[in-house]
Amino acid sequence: MQDNLTYEGVFMTTDKDKVKRVKLKAASKLNQIMADYFYELDAAAKAKEPKIAWCTSVGPAEILRAMGFLVFFPENHGAMLGASRMATDLLPIADAQGYSPEICSYLRADIGAYLSKTTPIAKSYKGIEGVPRPDVLAFNTNQCRDVQDWFTWYAKKLDVPVIGIHTHRGVGKVTQNHIDSIATQLKDLIKPLEYISGNKFDLDKLKQVVALSKECSILWKKVLDTARNVPSPFTFFDGTIHMGPAVVLRGTQQANDFYQLLLNELEERVTNNIAAVPHEQHRIYWDGMPVWGRLRDHSELFSDLNANVLASTYCNSWIFSAFDPDDPFNSMARAYTELFIVRSDDFKETYIKEMLNAFKVDGIIYHDAKCCPNNSNASYGMPQRLERATGVPSITINADLNDLRLISDEQTKTNVEAFIEQLEENQS
Amino acid sequence: MMKLKSCYAGVDVGASRTKVAILDHSKNLIGHAVKKSGTDFTATADTCLAMALKMAGTPKSDIRNTISTGYGRKNVSFARDTKTEIGCHAKGCFLYFPFATTIIDIGGQDNKVIKLDASGKRTGFKMNRKCAAGTGAFLEEMALRLDVSLKEMDGLASQSENMIKLGSFCTVFSATEVLENIRRGKKLPDIVKGVYYSMIKRVLEMDALTEKVVMTGGVVAHNAFMVKMAEEMIGRKILVPEYPQLTGAIGAALYAMQP
Ligand code: SF4
């Protein structure tokens, strides 16, 4: 029997009988709004209106939406390529174009897919033949420089304008200078976007979108925070699936309606003491990206050991607490700059410490993704420092978000089993 | 009436070798066996058990419980349960060295560094399996390149007077370097010692060591000179159990003994 699941906003067809995770009722609503999202984009691409913008996952989606663009997110496409396990065959195609096997495996899978004229979207949505052609490419180097290279490649290939924001990295305290520079860059996008879209910028419209985005952000945080309960009604793996709308539909009412629905269901689970992982014994924090092609395997690996991976740095990346509709440019600048991935190690450590406390975490898994040092925090001694400071033990899994050739399933399994065994023995 | 002996079996099905240890109820090692794991893990485990039982002089019915561990732990038909090799190595070591230690296990295809506190609790561990550098597989490859048997290597390394240094950890690159040294007419013992040095360095960089260090595993069992070199490198004595290769199997048998 076939079922649709969504990964970072993209659907995958899966064998339902193999799914062990306690399924959330909201998933069917998720399926529907995500399908609508892709069909709307496809229709726009075919009709050549409204205009389509490709955007990096963090932003500046709000501005693009306010200017009337429909927004497509190549990173989601990258995740979908990973989840469908198509990536592994497509990566070498991009490598042969001169991309190092050490750089972003979203970028390489996506470019490989473009060159091979294939996409999992077409496989999951009848009638859609390819990714929607962009009218503009807007990046934000918030997470890495790879996105700039990625978008620039498409700009040349498709002869489409590319615009972008260059963010600060390793930010400790967020200062007014940071805000000013990003806010200025955001404002500088308006003119070219007016020209490309043919629409006049409307500040009130932007305020509305930012208000919707803020609400989405608040609801998504509440959803994730339900995992503070013991037992937790939600898992990290659920999070990676259900964060779809927070990524691709942030700034729309549909996203907010969905999260309200999901939140209600999770709160109901809390009231009725329903655990996402039956017999939850160990509460685990996941740092780094998911291994998209192993999401289900990993989910089952942990749940079989009565361990719930229930909090993560990754799912929290779509919480933009600073959004303020009354001050959209400055607050967007602040929200984008306050994100975990942009910050210094000191900040990151304090952040994770607070998460460990709030979610009553017993152990941490660091996913050291070969192709994304930006989302990996195990390379500069952080696991050791945090362990010393908190006493919460950790292990590091060497893998990748998309490149399954870099993964040893047996190694992962033994590491995780030995880690949970260690937690168990030390608890007793 | 004859009193039934009770004993406990531990089976460690490694990627390279299968080890079985049988302990009596006082934790004495009364039987053991080691065999190449081959392709049929289940059959190899059965054979090893038969060998170990023969050595112990006990029938299979005396075994109260069996735990399996290692890469092929799920393939052992007669095991009641499985434990990870990390847990088993920790337990096996603590039996002989009951104090806080860092255990370095060099296996056929993976290395482990395990930290134990004074009560034997694991405080952390690291495994290295993504790359064969520093493992038994590395040594096997180098033996092949040098056209010497694995057995000869330890003796050769100990004769070295002027060790060569390999610049790379990578098995393939190291093999090229080894060939380059052969071509340059370097002495065999000096190259073998260089190979040992490269392995130890790779393992020592996996984690910081505590005061007491234990080394285990098949490579350690057959390459005593490597342990000596490691001692020189870290500047202190390294503890080695009597049967370093059986540590995981002994640990598994100890798990089997737990109620
Ligand atoms: S943050 Fe990592 S995964 Fe995301 S686009 Fe950049 S390199 Fe790729």
PDB file of C-alpha atoms in Angstrom, chain B:
ATOM      1  CA  MET B   1      23.974 -37.223  42.362  1.00  0.00           C
ATOM      2  CA  MET B   2      26.471 -35.369  40.173  1.00  0.00           C
ATOM      3  CA  LYS B   3      26.205 -31.648  40.553  1.00  0.00           C
ATOM      4  CA  LEU B   4      25.638 -29.859  37.272  1.00  0.00           C
ATOM      5  CA  LYS B   5      28.430 -27.518  36.360  1.00  0.00           C
ATOM      6  CA  SER B   6      27.187 -24.186  35.204  1.00  0.00           C
ATOM      7  CA  CYS B   7      29.060 -22.152  32.701  1.00  0.00           C
ATOM      8  CA  TYR B   8      28.450 -19.193  30.465  1.00  0.00           C
ATOM      9  CA  ALA B   9      29.390 -18.591  26.869  1.00  0.00           C
ATOM     10  CA  GLY B  10      30.269 -15.433  25.031  1.00  0.00           C
ATOM     11  CA  VAL B  11      30.523 -15.336  21.258  1.00  0.00           C
ATOM     12  CA  ASP B  12      32.196 -12.471  19.465  1.00  0.00           C
ATOM     13  CA  VAL B  13      31.590 -12.688  15.730  1.00  0.00           C
ATOM     14  CA  GLY B  14      34.010 -10.130  14.363  1.00  0.00           C
ATOM     15  CA  ALA B  15      34.277  -9.121  10.723  1.00  0.00           C
ATOM     16  CA  SER B  16      37.555 -10.994  10.598  1.00  0.00           C
ATOM     17  CA  ARG B  17      37.571 -13.650  13.378  1.00  0.00           C
ATOM     18  CA  THR B  18      34.969 -15.380  15.504  1.00  0.00           C
ATOM     19  CA  LYS B  19      35.879 -15.864  19.150  1.00  0.00           C
ATOM     20  CA  VAL B  20      34.149 -17.960  21.780  1.00  0.00           C
ATOM     21  CA  ALA B  21      34.880 -17.844  25.501  1.00  0.00           C
ATOM     22  CA  ILE B  22      33.410 -20.089  28.144  1.00  0.00           C
ATOM     23  CA  LEU B  23      33.541 -18.996  31.780  1.00  0.00           C
ATOM     24  CA  ASP B  24      32.720 -21.090  34.803  1.00  0.00           C
ATOM     25  CA  HIS B  25      30.521 -19.626  37.527  1.00  0.00           C
ATOM     26  CA  SER B  26      33.637 -18.112  39.196  1.00  0.00           C
ATOM     27  CA  LYS B  27      34.502 -16.235  36.012  1.00  0.00           C
ATOM     28  CA  ASN B  28      37.447 -18.483  35.157  1.00  0.00           C
ATOM     29  CA  LEU B  29      38.107 -18.929  31.485  1.00  0.00           C
ATOM     30  CA  ILE B  30      37.741 -22.676  30.970  1.00  0.00           C
ATOM     31  CA  GLY B  31      37.423 -22.899  27.202  1.00  0.00           C
ATOM     32  CA  HIS B  32      37.974 -20.739  24.198  1.00  0.00           C
ATOM     33  CA  ALA B  33      38.353 -20.823  20.454  1.00  0.00           C
ATOM     34  CA  VAL B  34      39.180 -18.471  17.580  1.00  0.00           C
ATOM     35  CA  LYS B  35      38.402 -19.071  13.930  1.00  0.00           C
ATOM     36  CA  LYS B  36      38.196 -17.041  10.734  1.00  0.00           C
ATOM     37  CA  SER B  37      34.621 -15.763  10.527  1.00  0.00           C
ATOM     38  CA  GLY B  38      34.352 -16.654   6.868  1.00  0.00           C
ATOM     39  CA  THR B  39      31.063 -16.219   5.074  1.00  0.00           C
ATOM     40  CA  ASP B  40      28.806 -18.423   7.188  1.00  0.00           C
ATOM     41  CA  PHE B  41      28.835 -16.735  10.595  1.00  0.00           C
ATOM     42  CA  THR B  42      26.318 -19.134  12.086  1.00  0.00           C
ATOM     43  CA  ALA B  43      28.317 -22.220  11.157  1.00  0.00           C
ATOM     44  CA  THR B  44      31.591 -20.670  12.328  1.00  0.00           C
ATOM     45  CA  ALA B  45      30.059 -19.747  15.679  1.00  0.00           C
ATOM     46  CA  ASP B  46      28.786 -23.318  16.071  1.00  0.00           C
ATOM     47  CA  THR B  47      32.224 -24.750  15.287  1.00  0.00           C
ATOM     48  CA  CYS B  48      33.937 -22.350  17.696  1.00  0.00           C
ATOM     49  CA  LEU B  49      31.512 -23.262  20.437  1.00  0.00           C
ATOM     50  CA  ALA B  50      32.176 -26.974  19.906  1.00  0.00           C
ATOM     51  CA  MET B  51      35.932 -26.338  20.057  1.00  0.00           C
ATOM     52  CA  ALA B  52      35.650 -24.266  23.222  1.00  0.00           C
ATOM     53  CA  LEU B  53      33.403 -26.828  24.898  1.00  0.00           C
ATOM     54  CA  LYS B  54      35.882 -29.545  24.056  1.00  0.00           C
ATOM     55  CA  MET B  55      38.648 -27.553  25.657  1.00  0.00           C
ATOM     56  CA  ALA B  56      36.505 -26.887  28.721  1.00  0.00           C
ATOM     57  CA  GLY B  57      35.556 -30.549  28.912  1.00  0.00           C
ATOM     58  CA  THR B  58      31.904 -29.721  29.390  1.00  0.00           C
ATOM     59  CA  PRO B  59      28.827 -30.643  27.425  1.00  0.00           C
ATOM     60  CA  LYS B  60      26.733 -27.952  25.774  1.00  0.00           C
ATOM     61  CA  SER B  61      23.977 -28.602  28.291  1.00  0.00           C
ATOM     62  CA  ASP B  62      26.162 -27.059  31.020  1.00  0.00           C
ATOM     63  CA  ILE B  63      25.881 -23.657  29.382  1.00  0.00           C
ATOM     64  CA  ARG B  64      23.361 -21.654  31.342  1.00  0.00           C
ATOM     65  CA  ASN B  65      23.283 -18.713  28.994  1.00  0.00           C
ATOM     66  CA  THR B  66      24.991 -17.306  25.927  1.00  0.00           C
ATOM     67  CA  ILE B  67      25.376 -13.747  24.725  1.00  0.00           C
ATOM     68  CA  SER B  68      26.699 -12.837  21.309  1.00  0.00           C
ATOM     69  CA  THR B  69      28.437  -9.686  20.212  1.00  0.00           C
ATOM     70  CA  GLY B  70      30.379  -8.274  17.294  1.00  0.00           C
ATOM     71  CA  TYR B  71      29.566  -7.550  13.699  1.00  0.00           C
ATOM     72  CA  GLY B  72      27.725 -10.849  13.189  1.00  0.00           C
ATOM     73  CA  ARG B  73      26.096 -10.962  16.623  1.00  0.00           C
ATOM     74  CA  LYS B  74      22.631 -11.513  15.177  1.00  0.00           C
ATOM     75  CA  ASN B  75      23.796 -14.645  13.347  1.00  0.00           C
ATOM     76  CA  VAL B  76      24.519 -16.761  16.411  1.00  0.00           C
ATOM     77  CA  SER B  77      21.767 -19.347  16.632  1.00  0.00           C
ATOM     78  CA  PHE B  78      22.439 -20.457  20.201  1.00  0.00           C
ATOM     79  CA  ALA B  79      22.714 -16.991  21.808  1.00  0.00           C
ATOM     80  CA  ARG B  80      19.864 -15.790  23.997  1.00  0.00           C
ATOM     81  CA  ASP B  81      20.580 -12.125  23.464  1.00  0.00           C
ATOM     82  CA  THR B  82      23.083  -9.735  21.953  1.00  0.00           C
ATOM     83  CA  LYS B  83      25.217  -6.929  23.330  1.00  0.00           C
ATOM     84  CA  THR B  84      27.395  -4.487  21.453  1.00  0.00           C
ATOM     85  CA  GLU B  85      31.102  -5.103  21.160  1.00  0.00           C
ATOM     86  CA  ILE B  86      31.712  -1.848  23.004  1.00  0.00           C
ATOM     87  CA  GLY B  87      29.853  -3.077  26.059  1.00  0.00           C
ATOM     88  CA  CYS B  88      31.501  -6.500  25.892  1.00  0.00           C
ATOM     89  CA  HIS B  89      35.026  -5.156  25.560  1.00  0.00           C
ATOM     90  CA  ALA B  90      34.410  -2.866  28.482  1.00  0.00           C
ATOM     91  CA  LYS B  91      33.161  -5.726  30.650  1.00  0.00           C
ATOM     92  CA  GLY B  92      35.879  -8.118  29.529  1.00  0.00           C
ATOM     93  CA  CYS B  93      38.606  -5.616  30.356  1.00  0.00           C
ATOM     94  CA  PHE B  94      37.204  -4.595  33.692  1.00  0.00           C
ATOM     95  CA  LEU B  95      37.303  -8.214  34.848  1.00  0.00           C
ATOM     96  CA  TYR B  96      41.092  -8.150  34.626  1.00  0.00           C
ATOM     97  CA  PHE B  97      41.743  -4.468  35.249  1.00  0.00           C
ATOM     98  CA  PRO B  98      39.128  -3.268  37.745  1.00  0.00           C
ATOM     99  CA  PHE B  99      39.965   0.419  37.773  1.00  0.00           C
ATOM    100  CA  ALA B 100      39.521   3.478  35.539  1.00  0.00           C
ATOM    101  CA  THR B 101      41.046   2.793  32.134  1.00  0.00           C
ATOM    102  CA  THR B 102      41.118   3.731  28.503  1.00  0.00           C
ATOM    103  CA  ILE B 103      40.757   0.621  26.367  1.00  0.00           C
ATOM    104  CA  ILE B 104      42.217   0.576  22.902  1.00  0.00           C
ATOM    105  CA  ASP B 105      40.930  -2.306  20.852  1.00  0.00           C
ATOM    106  CA  ILE B 106      42.454  -2.938  17.453  1.00  0.00           C
ATOM    107  CA  GLY B 107      40.278  -5.321  15.531  1.00  0.00           C
ATOM    108  CA  GLY B 108      40.304  -6.756  12.056  1.00  0.00           C
ATOM    109  CA  GLN B 109      38.229  -3.975  10.557  1.00  0.00           C
ATOM    110  CA  ASP B 110      37.597  -1.469  13.285  1.00  0.00           C
ATOM    111  CA  ASN B 111      39.206   0.226  16.208  1.00  0.00           C
ATOM    112  CA  LYS B 112      37.573   1.214  19.421  1.00  0.00           C
ATOM    113  CA  VAL B 113      38.608   3.513  22.200  1.00  0.00           C
ATOM    114  CA  ILE B 114      36.500   2.993  25.313  1.00  0.00           C
ATOM    115  CA  LYS B 115      36.724   4.908  28.575  1.00  0.00           C
ATOM    116  CA  LEU B 116      35.769   3.299  31.865  1.00  0.00           C
ATOM    117  CA  ASP B 117      35.483   4.902  35.266  1.00  0.00           C
ATOM    118  CA  ALA B 118      36.676   3.305  38.505  1.00  0.00           C
ATOM    119  CA  SER B 119      33.420   1.385  38.879  1.00  0.00           C
ATOM    120  CA  GLY B 120      33.629  -0.058  35.371  1.00  0.00           C
ATOM    121  CA  LYS B 121      30.969   2.229  33.964  1.00  0.00           C
ATOM    122  CA  ARG B 122      31.487   3.359  30.413  1.00  0.00           C
ATOM    123  CA  THR B 123      31.899   7.100  30.249  1.00  0.00           C
ATOM    124  CA  GLY B 124      32.380   7.267  26.494  1.00  0.00           C
ATOM    125  CA  PHE B 125      33.603   5.476  23.433  1.00  0.00           C
ATOM    126  CA  LYS B 126      34.706   6.062  19.897  1.00  0.00           C
ATOM    127  CA  MET B 127      34.713   3.723  16.973  1.00  0.00           C
ATOM    128  CA  ASN B 128      36.473   3.981  13.717  1.00  0.00           C
ATOM    129  CA  ARG B 129      35.042   1.866  11.015  1.00  0.00           C
ATOM    130  CA  LYS B 130      34.543   4.213   8.112  1.00  0.00           C
ATOM    131  CA  CYS B 131      38.178   3.922   7.173  1.00  0.00           C
ATOM    132  CA  ALA B 132      40.421   0.873   7.483  1.00  0.00           C
ATOM    133  CA  ALA B 133      43.487   2.916   8.456  1.00  0.00           C
ATOM    134  CA  GLY B 134      44.900   1.698  11.733  1.00  0.00           C
ATOM    135  CA  THR B 135      43.027  -1.602  11.706  1.00  0.00           C
ATOM    136  CA  GLY B 136      44.020  -5.202  11.106  1.00  0.00           C
ATOM    137  CA  ALA B 137      42.861  -4.828   7.497  1.00  0.00           C
ATOM    138  CA  PHE B 138      45.553  -2.172   7.026  1.00  0.00           C
ATOM    139  CA  LEU B 139      48.168  -4.543   8.356  1.00  0.00           C
ATOM    140  CA  GLU B 140      46.973  -7.351   6.092  1.00  0.00           C
ATOM    141  CA  GLU B 141      47.179  -5.117   3.049  1.00  0.00           C
ATOM    142  CA  MET B 142      50.716  -4.038   3.935  1.00  0.00           C
ATOM    143  CA  ALA B 143      51.800  -7.648   4.536  1.00  0.00           C
ATOM    144  CA  LEU B 144      50.527  -8.460   1.074  1.00  0.00           C
ATOM    145  CA  ARG B 145      52.510  -5.609  -0.465  1.00  0.00           C
ATOM    146  CA  LEU B 146      55.631  -6.629   1.394  1.00  0.00           C
ATOM    147  CA  ASP B 147      55.115 -10.264   0.528  1.00  0.00           C
ATOM    148  CA  VAL B 148      55.515 -11.390   4.126  1.00  0.00           C
ATOM    149  CA  SER B 149      53.104 -13.352   6.283  1.00  0.00           C
ATOM    150  CA  LEU B 150      51.269 -11.627   9.119  1.00  0.00           C
ATOM    151  CA  LYS B 151      53.067 -13.926  11.548  1.00  0.00           C
ATOM    152  CA  GLU B 152      56.467 -12.708  10.413  1.00  0.00           C
ATOM    153  CA  MET B 153      55.708  -9.038  10.841  1.00  0.00           C
ATOM    154  CA  ASP B 154      56.198  -8.698  14.569  1.00  0.00           C
ATOM    155  CA  GLY B 155      59.628 -10.305  14.433  1.00  0.00           C
ATOM    156  CA  LEU B 156      60.630  -8.138  11.507  1.00  0.00           C
ATOM    157  CA  ALA B 157      59.497  -4.903  13.150  1.00  0.00           C
ATOM    158  CA  SER B 158      61.517  -5.686  16.260  1.00  0.00           C
ATOM    159  CA  GLN B 159      64.703  -5.946  14.166  1.00  0.00           C
ATOM    160  CA  SER B 160      64.369  -2.468  12.717  1.00  0.00           C
ATOM    161  CA  GLU B 161      67.209  -0.041  13.299  1.00  0.00           C
ATOM    162  CA  ASN B 162      66.138   2.828  11.139  1.00  0.00           C
ATOM    163  CA  MET B 163      62.367   3.021  10.869  1.00  0.00           C
ATOM    164  CA  ILE B 164      60.899   4.668   7.783  1.00  0.00           C
ATOM    165  CA  LYS B 165      57.921   6.963   8.251  1.00  0.00           C
ATOM    166  CA  LEU B 166      54.771   6.685   6.192  1.00  0.00           C
ATOM    167  CA  GLY B 167      53.241  10.052   5.470  1.00  0.00           C
ATOM    168  CA  SER B 168      49.711   8.867   4.822  1.00  0.00           C
ATOM    169  CA  PHE B 169      47.133   7.038   6.926  1.00  0.00           C
ATOM    170  CA  CYS B 170      45.192   5.952   3.883  1.00  0.00           C
ATOM    171  CA  THR B 171      45.629   2.252   3.176  1.00  0.00           C
ATOM    172  CA  VAL B 172      45.918   2.727  -0.566  1.00  0.00           C
ATOM    173  CA  PHE B 173      48.321   5.679  -0.345  1.00  0.00           C
ATOM    174  CA  SER B 174      50.381   3.887   2.292  1.00  0.00           C
ATOM    175  CA  ALA B 175      50.663   0.875   0.016  1.00  0.00           C
ATOM    176  CA  THR B 176      52.107   3.145  -2.670  1.00  0.00           C
ATOM    177  CA  GLU B 177      54.547   4.577  -0.160  1.00  0.00           C
ATOM    178  CA  VAL B 178      55.558   1.094   0.897  1.00  0.00           C
ATOM    179  CA  LEU B 179      56.237   0.162  -2.718  1.00  0.00           C
ATOM    180  CA  GLU B 180      58.233   3.348  -3.134  1.00  0.00           C
ATOM    181  CA  ASN B 181      60.376   2.398  -0.126  1.00  0.00           C
ATOM    182  CA  ILE B 182      60.921  -1.105  -1.476  1.00  0.00           C
ATOM    183  CA  ARG B 183      62.014   0.421  -4.783  1.00  0.00           C
ATOM    184  CA  ARG B 184      64.451   2.660  -2.945  1.00  0.00           C
ATOM    185  CA  GLY B 185      65.986  -0.409  -1.337  1.00  0.00           C
ATOM    186  CA  LYS B 186      64.866   0.288   2.226  1.00  0.00           C
ATOM    187  CA  LYS B 187      65.185  -2.625   4.615  1.00  0.00           C
ATOM    188  CA  LEU B 188      62.098  -4.756   5.224  1.00  0.00           C
ATOM    189  CA  PRO B 189      62.203  -4.480   9.064  1.00  0.00           C
ATOM    190  CA  ASP B 190      62.372  -0.681   8.780  1.00  0.00           C
ATOM    191  CA  ILE B 191      59.316  -0.612   6.535  1.00  0.00           C
ATOM    192  CA  VAL B 192      57.335  -2.978   8.769  1.00  0.00           C
ATOM    193  CA  LYS B 193      58.137  -0.881  11.820  1.00  0.00           C
ATOM    194  CA  GLY B 194      56.997   2.163   9.864  1.00  0.00           C
ATOM    195  CA  VAL B 195      53.702   0.412   9.172  1.00  0.00           C
ATOM    196  CA  TYR B 196      53.277  -0.326  12.893  1.00  0.00           C
ATOM    197  CA  TYR B 197      54.099   3.268  13.761  1.00  0.00           C
ATOM    198  CA  SER B 198      51.489   4.550  11.344  1.00  0.00           C
ATOM    199  CA  MET B 199      48.849   2.273  12.863  1.00  0.00           C
ATOM    200  CA  ILE B 200      49.541   3.295  16.433  1.00  0.00           C
ATOM    201  CA  LYS B 201      49.529   6.963  15.548  1.00  0.00           C
ATOM    202  CA  ARG B 202      46.174   6.575  13.862  1.00  0.00           C
ATOM    203  CA  VAL B 203      44.692   4.880  16.901  1.00  0.00           C
ATOM    204  CA  LEU B 204      46.192   7.269  19.444  1.00  0.00           C
ATOM    205  CA  GLU B 205      44.689  10.266  17.709  1.00  0.00           C
ATOM    206  CA  MET B 206      41.159   8.889  18.125  1.00  0.00           C
ATOM    207  CA  ASP B 207      40.810  10.096  21.688  1.00  0.00           C
ATOM    208  CA  ALA B 208      42.763  11.457  24.644  1.00  0.00           C
ATOM    209  CA  LEU B 209      44.066   8.736  26.951  1.00  0.00           C
ATOM    210  CA  THR B 210      43.628   8.426  30.683  1.00  0.00           C
ATOM    211  CA  GLU B 211      46.391   7.319  33.064  1.00  0.00           C
ATOM    212  CA  LYS B 212      45.846   3.565  32.718  1.00  0.00           C
ATOM    213  CA  VAL B 213      45.706   2.203  29.205  1.00  0.00           C
ATOM    214  CA  VAL B 214      44.675  -1.303  28.172  1.00  0.00           C
ATOM    215  CA  MET B 215      45.163  -2.717  24.701  1.00  0.00           C
ATOM    216  CA  THR B 216      43.100  -5.579  23.338  1.00  0.00           C
ATOM    217  CA  GLY B 217      42.142  -7.215  20.068  1.00  0.00           C
ATOM    218  CA  GLY B 218      43.518  -9.665  17.581  1.00  0.00           C
ATOM    219  CA  VAL B 219      46.172  -7.330  16.253  1.00  0.00           C
ATOM    220  CA  VAL B 220      47.520  -6.805  19.768  1.00  0.00           C
ATOM    221  CA  ALA B 221      47.429 -10.564  20.424  1.00  0.00           C
ATOM    222  CA  HIS B 222      49.720 -11.246  17.489  1.00  0.00           C
ATOM    223  CA  ASN B 223      51.908  -8.167  17.460  1.00  0.00           C
ATOM    224  CA  ALA B 224      53.476  -7.740  20.863  1.00  0.00           C
ATOM    225  CA  PHE B 225      56.106  -5.408  19.461  1.00  0.00           C
ATOM    226  CA  MET B 226      53.382  -2.981  18.456  1.00  0.00           C
ATOM    227  CA  VAL B 227      52.349  -2.703  22.106  1.00  0.00           C
ATOM    228  CA  LYS B 228      55.971  -2.023  23.034  1.00  0.00           C
ATOM    229  CA  MET B 229      56.110   0.738  20.463  1.00  0.00           C
ATOM    230  CA  ALA B 230      52.852   2.193  21.750  1.00  0.00           C
ATOM    231  CA  GLU B 231      54.295   2.182  25.280  1.00  0.00           C
ATOM    232  CA  GLU B 232      57.290   4.152  24.057  1.00  0.00           C
ATOM    233  CA  MET B 233      55.039   6.604  22.281  1.00  0.00           C
ATOM    234  CA  ILE B 234      52.793   7.332  25.253  1.00  0.00           C
ATOM    235  CA  GLY B 235      55.609   7.068  27.776  1.00  0.00           C
ATOM    236  CA  ARG B 236      54.039   4.529  30.102  1.00  0.00           C
ATOM    237  CA  LYS B 237      53.226   0.874  30.513  1.00  0.00           C
ATOM    238  CA  ILE B 238      50.235  -0.525  28.652  1.00  0.00           C
ATOM    239  CA  LEU B 239      48.195  -3.279  30.220  1.00  0.00           C
ATOM    240  CA  VAL B 240      47.331  -6.278  28.078  1.00  0.00           C
ATOM    241  CA  PRO B 241      45.058  -9.099  29.247  1.00  0.00           C
ATOM    242  CA  GLU B 242      46.264 -12.664  28.906  1.00  0.00           C
ATOM    243  CA  TYR B 243      44.037 -13.281  25.871  1.00  0.00           C
ATOM    244  CA  PRO B 244      43.637  -9.895  24.222  1.00  0.00           C
ATOM    245  CA  GLN B 245      41.702 -11.312  21.301  1.00  0.00           C
ATOM    246  CA  LEU B 246      39.086 -12.877  23.575  1.00  0.00           C
ATOM    247  CA  THR B 247      38.194  -9.707  25.497  1.00  0.00           C
ATOM    248  CA  GLY B 248      34.883  -9.189  23.701  1.00  0.00           C
ATOM    249  CA  ALA B 249      33.883 -12.846  24.002  1.00  0.00           C
ATOM    250  CA  ILE B 250      34.763 -12.859  27.708  1.00  0.00           C
ATOM    251  CA  GLY B 251      32.716  -9.705  28.185  1.00  0.00           C
ATOM    252  CA  ALA B 252      29.797 -11.352  26.418  1.00  0.00           C
ATOM    253  CA  ALA B 253      30.084 -14.371  28.728  1.00  0.00           C
ATOM    254  CA  LEU B 254      30.056 -11.991  31.705  1.00  0.00           C
ATOM    255  CA  TYR B 255      26.847 -10.435  30.371  1.00  0.00           C
ATOM    256  CA  ALA B 256      25.472 -13.963  30.040  1.00  0.00           C
ATOM    257  CA  MET B 257      26.183 -14.463  33.728  1.00  0.00           C
ATOM    258  CA  GLN B 258      24.123 -11.449  34.768  1.00  0.00           C
ATOM    259  CA  PRO B 259      20.680 -12.312  36.084  1.00  0.00           C
TER     260      PRO B 259
END
